[in-house]
Amino acid sequence: MNYVKTYIFILSLALSCTLTAQEKTIFQENFSFRGYLKYMQTLAFAGNTDLAVDNLFHNRLNFAYENQKGHKFVAEFRNRIFYGTSVNSIPNYGNLINEYNGVLPFEFLFVSNSNVVMSTIIDRAYYQYTSEKTQFRVGRQRINWGINTTWNPNDLFNSYNIYDFDYEEREGADAVRFSYFPTYMSSFDIAYKFTGDWKTDIFSAMYKFNNWNYDFQFLAGKFQEKISLGTGWAGSIKSIGFKGELTFFQPYDFVSKMNTSFSTSLDYSLRNGTYLMASYLYNSSGTNMLSDITNPIFEVPNAESLMPASHNIMGTTSYMFSPIFSGSLMTVYSFGINSLSLAPAATFSVMNNLDLDIIGQFFWQEFTDSPFQNIGNGVYWRFKWSF
Amino acid sequence: MQKRYILEKFIFILCITISFSTNAQTSVNLKDIIYKAENKLRGKSSVAEMKITTIRPKYTREMEMKSWTQGEDLSLMYITKPVRDKGTTYLKRYKEIWYYLPSIERNIKMPPSMMNQSWMGTDLSNDDLVKKTSLSKDFEHTLLGEETIDGHTCYHIKLIPHENADVIWGKIELWIENNHYNVMKQQSFDEDMELVNTMTASNIQEMSGETIPLKMEFFPADKPQQKTLMEYISIEFNVKIPTHYFTTQYMTKIKA
């Protein structure tokens, strides 16, 4: 098992750099290593089908080296071992989970059979140079331009699925980015994401500033074969947080219809600490009608079409019951398509660096030929040890 | 969700620094003492490393952070422990609050109502602490005597709010140390004169020209087995902190 050997070698190398830090050399001072180990079990069930039980060991290793002159190198590894119903029953499950939207060859499928799948994906690998007024970064990186709480039409480079709670870092993009900081509260960014084909590449510029107690941003660029123009803000109305993002996608031919992606949200924290958030998403390319197929819930969307329906609302609440126990509930409703999801979650801090999460995801939908019904459910429990 | 816990602590720290600093006039001697205690650290800058321990009957949780503050308006906090949250950074700049999550490289703006949250599980909100109550101005003061706390002689003062004052307390008792005007103990009572919470301070040391307690403990009255402990590992005052530290840009670049 070469995979395991290499893995243990990397891990022990990293540990030796941090744990023997009695007398740190300059290299060790500049070097950082951290990560986590998670085990998650998924119980999936729907209607009369059998219960599917999936298991996932998930380890993350983050390495960074940054010297005093502004040079930084980052590499982050996502190592996963899957076994259970999906591995047993879905052909080519390994290829499915190892798929990555990028040009750099950083996906490694070490073992893939009907019993077990082992994969490593390097989802961050970049070089960065920072000076007082500028920053340059090249490689696989996260370019996060979202400013709204969830649903981010401005997040052109790395859209993510709101139900994919287990991938907290989210995918990186193979890109080049340059930032210029005219002042300490404003920035000008340009970024280019390579996909291997000019037609699907993404290029955009963004100007961001803070004024009147609001953060504002304006974007312009090329999104696949469209011109993209957008704006976003984060501020407040009295003591209620008020955020939003709007992006227009105009096809080059100027004949095809322009698409609009717009989201806005309000959030508020009650005196007892209960957090409340309500959000609305408009997707002009979405549907207003009932469908005869199941909503593609777990597909990774793009900034232009964040949800399958035109009009969607979301409500989120969270509350900390004690310093070691907190709970939350997210609910999403899509109009027209008439679909609903509920996602309750509880987090327990078992020890200082060990967490237990229990998460549920329940989905309902109405179809053209059948009434509103439950279409699928998942219950997840997960241990996470951070180091 | 853990972020919310940290945010609460961030606001808690802001309030500790800020609660000693509100406006007032001096005329009476007692008023003068309280004024000096309230304004002891007003407008000063500080760089500190601190540890907050939440103690419950069955468990304790520790948190360590580095903070930079400039007066009441600017504050930056970088989490160093627990490892899970290492690198998470909070910024308060005038009326705005953001936090930065290094894992997704994103700044998230918080609603202003975060400042309205209850403080230490009491009826007192952070906003009350920051804006409204002036211990020297809004209360009538009575000297109850002198007591020794942690080896320091303290004035024991009773504070009853003026009738028109916008104060949620029925009564506050303060023990102010007579040498450097540190509040060594504070007890807050509700309008029915029931004790709501107690703060005690200890381990007075001189840290870069300021003589302050390095340890503070907070006890809610109705939960006798609970407390929150705050300790300074290091603190420096009157440090010249570059203004760009308190910006959303710097948040993403901190190396601490």
XYZ file of C-alpha atoms in Angstrom, chain A residues 226 247-251 256-261 283-286 304:
17
model
C -20.857 35.718 -21.494
C -24.804 39.698 -11.396
C -25.919 40.013 -15.032
C -24.719 37.473 -17.582
C -25.010 38.713 -21.175
C -24.162 36.213 -23.951
C -29.601 35.193 -26.515
C -31.367 36.274 -23.391
C -29.420 37.965 -20.603
C -29.542 36.107 -17.307
C -29.828 37.744 -13.916
C -28.724 36.223 -10.656
C -32.330 33.110 -10.933
C -33.786 34.303 -14.239
C -32.657 31.129 -15.989
C -34.464 28.989 -13.435
C -25.335 32.166 -12.954
